[in-house]
XYZ file of C-alpha atoms in Angstrom:
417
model
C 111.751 70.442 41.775
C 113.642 67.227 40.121
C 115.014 64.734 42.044
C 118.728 65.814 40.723
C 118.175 69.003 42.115
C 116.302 68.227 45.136
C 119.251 65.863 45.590
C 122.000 68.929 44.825
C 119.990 71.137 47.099
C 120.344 68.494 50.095
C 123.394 67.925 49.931
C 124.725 71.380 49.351
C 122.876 72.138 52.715
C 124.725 69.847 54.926
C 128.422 70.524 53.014
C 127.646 73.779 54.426
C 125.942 73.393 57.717
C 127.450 69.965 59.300
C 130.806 72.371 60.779
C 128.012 74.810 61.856
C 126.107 71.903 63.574
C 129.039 70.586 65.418
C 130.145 73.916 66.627
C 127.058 74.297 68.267
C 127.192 70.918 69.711
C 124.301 69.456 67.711
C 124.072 65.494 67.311
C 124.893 65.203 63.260
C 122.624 62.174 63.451
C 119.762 63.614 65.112
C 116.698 64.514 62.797
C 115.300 66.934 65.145
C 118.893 68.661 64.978
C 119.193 68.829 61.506
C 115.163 70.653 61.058
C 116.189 72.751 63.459
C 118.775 74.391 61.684
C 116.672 73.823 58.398
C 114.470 76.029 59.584
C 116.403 78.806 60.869
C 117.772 79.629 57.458
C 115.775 82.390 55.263
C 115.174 82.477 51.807
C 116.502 85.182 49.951
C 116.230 86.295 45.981
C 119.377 88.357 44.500
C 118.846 90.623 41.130
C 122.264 91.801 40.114
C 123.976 93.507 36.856
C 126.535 90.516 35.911
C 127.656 87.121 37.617
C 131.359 86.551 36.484
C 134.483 85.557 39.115
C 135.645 88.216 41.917
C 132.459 90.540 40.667
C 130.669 91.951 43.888
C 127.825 89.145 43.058
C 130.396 86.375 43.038
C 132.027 87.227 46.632
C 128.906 88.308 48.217
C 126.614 85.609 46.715
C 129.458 83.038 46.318
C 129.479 83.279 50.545
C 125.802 82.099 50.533
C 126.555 79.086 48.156
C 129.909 77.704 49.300
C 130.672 79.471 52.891
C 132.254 82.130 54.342
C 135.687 81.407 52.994
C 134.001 80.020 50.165
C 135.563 76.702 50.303
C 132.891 74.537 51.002
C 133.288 75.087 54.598
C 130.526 77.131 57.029
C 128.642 80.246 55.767
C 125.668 82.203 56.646
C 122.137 81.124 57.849
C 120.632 81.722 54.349
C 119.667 79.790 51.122
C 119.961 81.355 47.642
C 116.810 80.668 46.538
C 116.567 82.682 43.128
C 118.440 85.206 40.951
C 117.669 87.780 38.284
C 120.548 88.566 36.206
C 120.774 91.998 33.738
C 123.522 91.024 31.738
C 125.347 87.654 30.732
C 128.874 87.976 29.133
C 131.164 85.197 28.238
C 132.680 84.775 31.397
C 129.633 84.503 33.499
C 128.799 82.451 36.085
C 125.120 82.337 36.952
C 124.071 79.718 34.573
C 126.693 76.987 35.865
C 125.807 77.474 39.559
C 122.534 77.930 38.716
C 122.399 74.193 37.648
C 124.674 73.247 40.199
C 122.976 74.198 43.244
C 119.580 74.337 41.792
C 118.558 77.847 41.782
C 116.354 78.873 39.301
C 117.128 82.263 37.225
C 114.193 84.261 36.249
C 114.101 86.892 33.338
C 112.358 89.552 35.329
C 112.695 91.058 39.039
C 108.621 90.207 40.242
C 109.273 86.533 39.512
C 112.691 86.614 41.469
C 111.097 87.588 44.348
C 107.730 85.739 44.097
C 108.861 82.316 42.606
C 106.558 83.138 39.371
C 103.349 82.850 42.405
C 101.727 86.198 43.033
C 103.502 86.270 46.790
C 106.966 87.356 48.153
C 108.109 83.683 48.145
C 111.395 85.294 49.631
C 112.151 86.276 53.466
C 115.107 89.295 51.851
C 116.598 90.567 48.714
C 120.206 91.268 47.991
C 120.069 93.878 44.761
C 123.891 94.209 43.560
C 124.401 96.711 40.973
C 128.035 96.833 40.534
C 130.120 96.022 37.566
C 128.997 95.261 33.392
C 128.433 97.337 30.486
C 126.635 100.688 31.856
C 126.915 104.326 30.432
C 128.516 107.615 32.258
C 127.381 110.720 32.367
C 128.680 114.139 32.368
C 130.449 113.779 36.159
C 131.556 110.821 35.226
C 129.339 108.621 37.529
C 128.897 104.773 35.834
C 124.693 104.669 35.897
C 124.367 101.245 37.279
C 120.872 100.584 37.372
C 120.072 100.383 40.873
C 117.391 102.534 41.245
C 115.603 100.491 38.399
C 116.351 97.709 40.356
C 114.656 99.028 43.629
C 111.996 100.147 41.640
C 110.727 96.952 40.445
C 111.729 94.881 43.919
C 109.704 97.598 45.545
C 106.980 97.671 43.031
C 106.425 94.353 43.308
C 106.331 94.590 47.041
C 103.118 97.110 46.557
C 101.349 94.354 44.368
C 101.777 91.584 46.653
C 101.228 93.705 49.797
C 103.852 92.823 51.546
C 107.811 93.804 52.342
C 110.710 91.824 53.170
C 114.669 93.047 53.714
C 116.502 94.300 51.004
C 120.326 94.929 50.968
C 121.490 97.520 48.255
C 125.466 97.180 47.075
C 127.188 99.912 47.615
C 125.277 103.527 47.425
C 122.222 104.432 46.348
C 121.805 105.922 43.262
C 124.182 106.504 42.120
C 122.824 110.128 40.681
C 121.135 112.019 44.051
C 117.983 112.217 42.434
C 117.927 109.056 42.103
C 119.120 108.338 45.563
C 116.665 110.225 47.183
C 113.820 108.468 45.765
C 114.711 104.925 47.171
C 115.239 106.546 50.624
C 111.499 108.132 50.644
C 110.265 105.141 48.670
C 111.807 102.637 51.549
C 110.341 105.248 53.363
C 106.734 104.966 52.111
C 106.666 101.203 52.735
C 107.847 101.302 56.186
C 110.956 99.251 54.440
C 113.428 96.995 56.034
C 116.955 98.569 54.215
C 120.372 98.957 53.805
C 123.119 99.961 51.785
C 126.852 100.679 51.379
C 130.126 99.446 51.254
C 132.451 96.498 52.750
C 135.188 98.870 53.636
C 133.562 100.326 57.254
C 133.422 96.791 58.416
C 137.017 95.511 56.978
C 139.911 94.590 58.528
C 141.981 97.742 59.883
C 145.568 98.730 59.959
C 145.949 99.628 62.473
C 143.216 97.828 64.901
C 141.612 101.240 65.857
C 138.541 103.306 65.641
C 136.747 106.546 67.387
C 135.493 105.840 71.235
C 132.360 106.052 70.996
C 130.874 109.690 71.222
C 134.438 111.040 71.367
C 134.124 114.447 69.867
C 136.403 115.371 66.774
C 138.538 118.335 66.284
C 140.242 117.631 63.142
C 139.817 114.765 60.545
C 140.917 114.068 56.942
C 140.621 111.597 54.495
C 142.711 109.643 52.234
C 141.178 107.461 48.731
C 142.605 105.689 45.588
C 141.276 104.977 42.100
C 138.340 106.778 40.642
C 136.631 109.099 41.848
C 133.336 107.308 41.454
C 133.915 103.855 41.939
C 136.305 104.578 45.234
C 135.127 107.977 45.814
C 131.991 105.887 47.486
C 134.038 103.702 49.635
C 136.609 106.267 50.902
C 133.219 108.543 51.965
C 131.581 105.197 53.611
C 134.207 104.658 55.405
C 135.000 108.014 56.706
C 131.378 108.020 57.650
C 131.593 105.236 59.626
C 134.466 106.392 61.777
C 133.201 110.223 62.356
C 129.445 109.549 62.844
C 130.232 107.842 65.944
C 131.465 111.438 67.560
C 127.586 112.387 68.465
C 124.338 110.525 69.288
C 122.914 112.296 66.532
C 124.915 112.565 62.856
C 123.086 116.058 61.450
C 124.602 115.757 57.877
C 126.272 118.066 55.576
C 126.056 122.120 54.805
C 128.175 122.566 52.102
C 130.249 120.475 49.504
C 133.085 121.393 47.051
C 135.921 119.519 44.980
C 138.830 121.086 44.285
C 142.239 120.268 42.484
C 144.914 118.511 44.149
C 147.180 120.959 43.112
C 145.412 123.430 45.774
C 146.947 120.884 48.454
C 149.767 123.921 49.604
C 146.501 126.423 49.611
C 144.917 124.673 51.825
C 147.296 123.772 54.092
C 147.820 127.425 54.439
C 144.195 128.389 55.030
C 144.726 125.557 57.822
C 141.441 123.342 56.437
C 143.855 120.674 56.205
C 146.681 120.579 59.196
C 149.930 118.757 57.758
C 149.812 116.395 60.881
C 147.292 114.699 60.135
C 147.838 114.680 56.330
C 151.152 113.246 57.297
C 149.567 110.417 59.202
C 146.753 109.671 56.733
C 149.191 109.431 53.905
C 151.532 106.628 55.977
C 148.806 105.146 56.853
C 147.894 104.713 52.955
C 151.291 103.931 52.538
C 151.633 107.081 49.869
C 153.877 109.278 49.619
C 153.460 112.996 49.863
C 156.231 113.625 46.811
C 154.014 111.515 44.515
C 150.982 113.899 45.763
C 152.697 116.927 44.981
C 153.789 116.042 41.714
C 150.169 115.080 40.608
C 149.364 116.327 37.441
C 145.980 119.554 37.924
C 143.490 117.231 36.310
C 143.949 113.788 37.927
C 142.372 113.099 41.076
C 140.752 115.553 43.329
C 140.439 117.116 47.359
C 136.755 117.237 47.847
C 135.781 119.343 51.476
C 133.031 118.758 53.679
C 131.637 120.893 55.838
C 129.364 119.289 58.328
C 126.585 121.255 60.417
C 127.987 120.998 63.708
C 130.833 122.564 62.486
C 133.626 120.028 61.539
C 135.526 120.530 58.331
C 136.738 117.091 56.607
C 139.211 117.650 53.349
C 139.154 114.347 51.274
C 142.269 113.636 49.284
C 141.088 111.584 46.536
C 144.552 110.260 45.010
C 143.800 108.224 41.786
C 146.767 106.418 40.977
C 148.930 107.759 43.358
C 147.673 106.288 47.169
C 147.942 102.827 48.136
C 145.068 102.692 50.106
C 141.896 104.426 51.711
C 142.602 106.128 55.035
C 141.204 108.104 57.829
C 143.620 110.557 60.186
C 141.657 112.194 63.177
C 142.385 114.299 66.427
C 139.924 114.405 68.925
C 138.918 116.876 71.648
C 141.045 115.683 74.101
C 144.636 116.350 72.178
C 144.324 112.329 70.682
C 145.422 111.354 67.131
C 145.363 108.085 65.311
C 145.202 107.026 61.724
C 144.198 103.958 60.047
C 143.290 102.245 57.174
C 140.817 99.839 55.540
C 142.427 97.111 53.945
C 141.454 95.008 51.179
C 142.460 91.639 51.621
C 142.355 89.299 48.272
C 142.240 86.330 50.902
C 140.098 83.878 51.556
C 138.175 85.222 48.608
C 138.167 89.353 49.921
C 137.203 88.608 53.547
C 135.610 92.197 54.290
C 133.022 91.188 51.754
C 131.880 88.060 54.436
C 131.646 90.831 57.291
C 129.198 93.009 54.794
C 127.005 89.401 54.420
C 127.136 89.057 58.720
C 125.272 92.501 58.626
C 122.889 91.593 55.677
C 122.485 88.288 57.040
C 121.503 89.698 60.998
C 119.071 92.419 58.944
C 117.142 89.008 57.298
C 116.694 86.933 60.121
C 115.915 89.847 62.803
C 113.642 92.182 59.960
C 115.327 95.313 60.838
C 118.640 96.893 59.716
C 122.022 96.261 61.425
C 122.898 99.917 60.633
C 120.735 102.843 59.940
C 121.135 103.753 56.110
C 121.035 107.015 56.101
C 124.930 106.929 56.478
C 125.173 105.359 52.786
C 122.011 107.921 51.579
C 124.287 111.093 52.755
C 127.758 109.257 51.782
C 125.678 109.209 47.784
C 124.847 112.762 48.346
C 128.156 113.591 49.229
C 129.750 112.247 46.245
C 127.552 113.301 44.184
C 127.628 116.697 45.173
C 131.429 116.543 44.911
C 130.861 115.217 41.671
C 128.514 118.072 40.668
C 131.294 120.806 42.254
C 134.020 119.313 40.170
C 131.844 119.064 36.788
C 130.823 122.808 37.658
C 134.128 124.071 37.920
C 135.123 123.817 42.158
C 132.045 125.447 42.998
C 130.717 125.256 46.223
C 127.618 124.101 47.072
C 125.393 124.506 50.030
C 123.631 121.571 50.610
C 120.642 121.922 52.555
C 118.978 118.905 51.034
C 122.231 116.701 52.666
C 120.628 117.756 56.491
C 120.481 113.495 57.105
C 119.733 113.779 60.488
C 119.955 110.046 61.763
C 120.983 108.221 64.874
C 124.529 105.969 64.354
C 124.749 102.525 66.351
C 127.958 100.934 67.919
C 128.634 98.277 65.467
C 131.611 96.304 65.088
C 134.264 95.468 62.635
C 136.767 93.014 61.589
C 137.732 90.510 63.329
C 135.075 91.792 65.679
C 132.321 90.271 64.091
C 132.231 86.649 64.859
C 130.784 84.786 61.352
């Protein structure tokens, strides 16, 4: 390493550790102080699609380099230490920071994560396949390469003999085939791993969840945008709020998407009881006129049918909601509804919450939250996917039985960063 850099390195270390220090009541001019923070932080290697300004590498990567609120002020207990990128357009942003905080950026995944030795020279990996210039398929899912991605971290795991964290953006996949092998390959290596979205650990509106092993009666689902891209986080985070209603989630039985225009049908049928739709959709801020009036081919109500029994409609509003909520009525006669919000500011908070978990999963060598929630929330949508490319057919889904054991975590502001 050059001087310059080992200079840049330093002092981009204490801009971002000296608030840290003093909160902890450390002496800033103590030597012993300063190693012993030094050495708490872990080293961790990112290999993501694109680098450009608000993309999901900027604001979860951006954290590492310039804080939480990324201002310069106090972030997480982790050094970027290398990066693989897949695609550069005009407006990226790897190369400048690269030089500016003297990471180096490596043209394939196996020197990322070894340094160009042949060992892991990394303590986790952050793989963020979100956003650039990817195909679609048939069901319209965007093929970001993130199995490819886990392929080559994990292959390069199995050369070196050894396995660190890794954190996957957002689900698996995103095709289920393609899900399913990085759960049994994770699997196989007795892998440290996680996966998902910000939204379950977000901000929400209002400050409410499920008590914990509260059993559900009814529950339904509100999303926004496309089916694909939001489809994902609407499912995460109605995952996140319903698997805490057992000790044991048991997954999914059967999966369908249907029109929106079926939205009188099944409020009919009673699979979706207009009290609750009324609450989800305020709690979106949307309005049920602007639902009705939605045109047979936009959007889409996917249905869930989970193997204890509980039937969860999904109204997946693309251009019409406001916002991605969850209405629920427990056991006991209770209802509440709520939503996820997305707040632009400082630089889309709920993004610094997802980096908390990652973070604790690095330093600790086990996940914060089990991942099987994101595997079935990819199977989910992909089966939806699959039932609304096949016509609305249903589909049993015997190969969505995730049986996995949730844990009590918290979300914003109930995570202290």
């Amino acid at each position: 390493m050059s001087s310059l850099t080992s200079l840049t390195s330093r002092r981009h270390f204490l801009k971002h550790n000296l608030a840290g220090m003093a909160a902890c009541g450390l002496a800033l001019g103590s030597n012993s102080a300063c190693a012993a923070v030094e050495t708490q932080r872990k080293k961790v290697a990112a290999v993501v699609t694109i680098y450009r300004y608000n993309s999901h590498s900027d604001v979860i990567l951006g954290k590492i380099l310039e804080g939480w609120k990324q201002d310069g002020g106090p972030g997480p207990n982790l050094e970027l230490t290398s990066l693989y990128v897949d695609q550069f357009p005009d407006d990226d942003m790897s190369r400048k920071l690269s030089t500016k905080y003297g990471f180096p950026i490596y043209s394939n995944i196996r020197d990322c994560l070894t340094l160009g030795t042949d060992q892991i020279a990394v303590d986790g990996v952050i793989s963020i396949g979100e956003h650039g210039d990817y195909p679609w398929n048939e069901k319209q899912q965007h093929l970001y390469p993130r199995k490819r991605f886990f392929q080559e971290i994990t292959d390069t795991f199995a050369a070196c003999g050894k396995v660190v964290p890794v954190f996957n953006d957002k689900h698996p996949g995103p095709q289920w085939d393609d899900a399913l092998w990085m759960y049994r390959r994770a699997q196989e290596l007795k892998l440290p791993w996680m996966a998902g979205s910000s939204l379950p650990v977000s901000y929400r509106s209002p400050d409410v969840t499920l008590p914990w092993l509260e059993q559900v009666d009814q529950c339904l689902a509100v999303g926004y945008s496309g089916l694909d891209i939001y489809g994902f986080h609407t499912l995460d985070f109605l995952q996140a709020i319903i698997e805490r209603r057992n000790e044991t989630e048991k997954g999914v039985s059967s999966v369908q998407a249907l029109p929106v225009t079926t939205l009188t049908k099944l409020i009919q049928e009673g699979v979706i009881h207009t009290d609750l739709l009324n609450q989800a959709l305020a709690a979106s801020r949307t309005d049920l006129k602007t639902v009705t009036s939605m045109p047979p081919t936009d959007g889409a109500i996917f249905v869930i049918e989970y193997l204890d029994g509980l039937k969860v409609p999904v109204l997946m509003l693309s251009g019409i909601a406001n916002g991605i909520s969850v209405a629920l009525k427990t056991k006991k006669g209770k209802t509440f509804a709520t939503r996820t919000e997305e707040r632009p500011d400082p630089r889309h908070p709920h993004f610094a919450y997802l980096l908390k978990g990652i973070e604790k999963m690095i330093h600790t060598g086990k996940p914060t939250y089990p991942v099987e929630r994101s595997v079935l929330t990819a199977g989910i949508l992909d089966r939806a996917l699959t039932s609304l490319h096949q016509k609305h057919t249903k589909l049993d889904t015997p190969e969505l039985a995730i049986s996995y054991k949730p844990v009590d975590y918290p979300y914003a502001p109930h995570i202290d960063l």
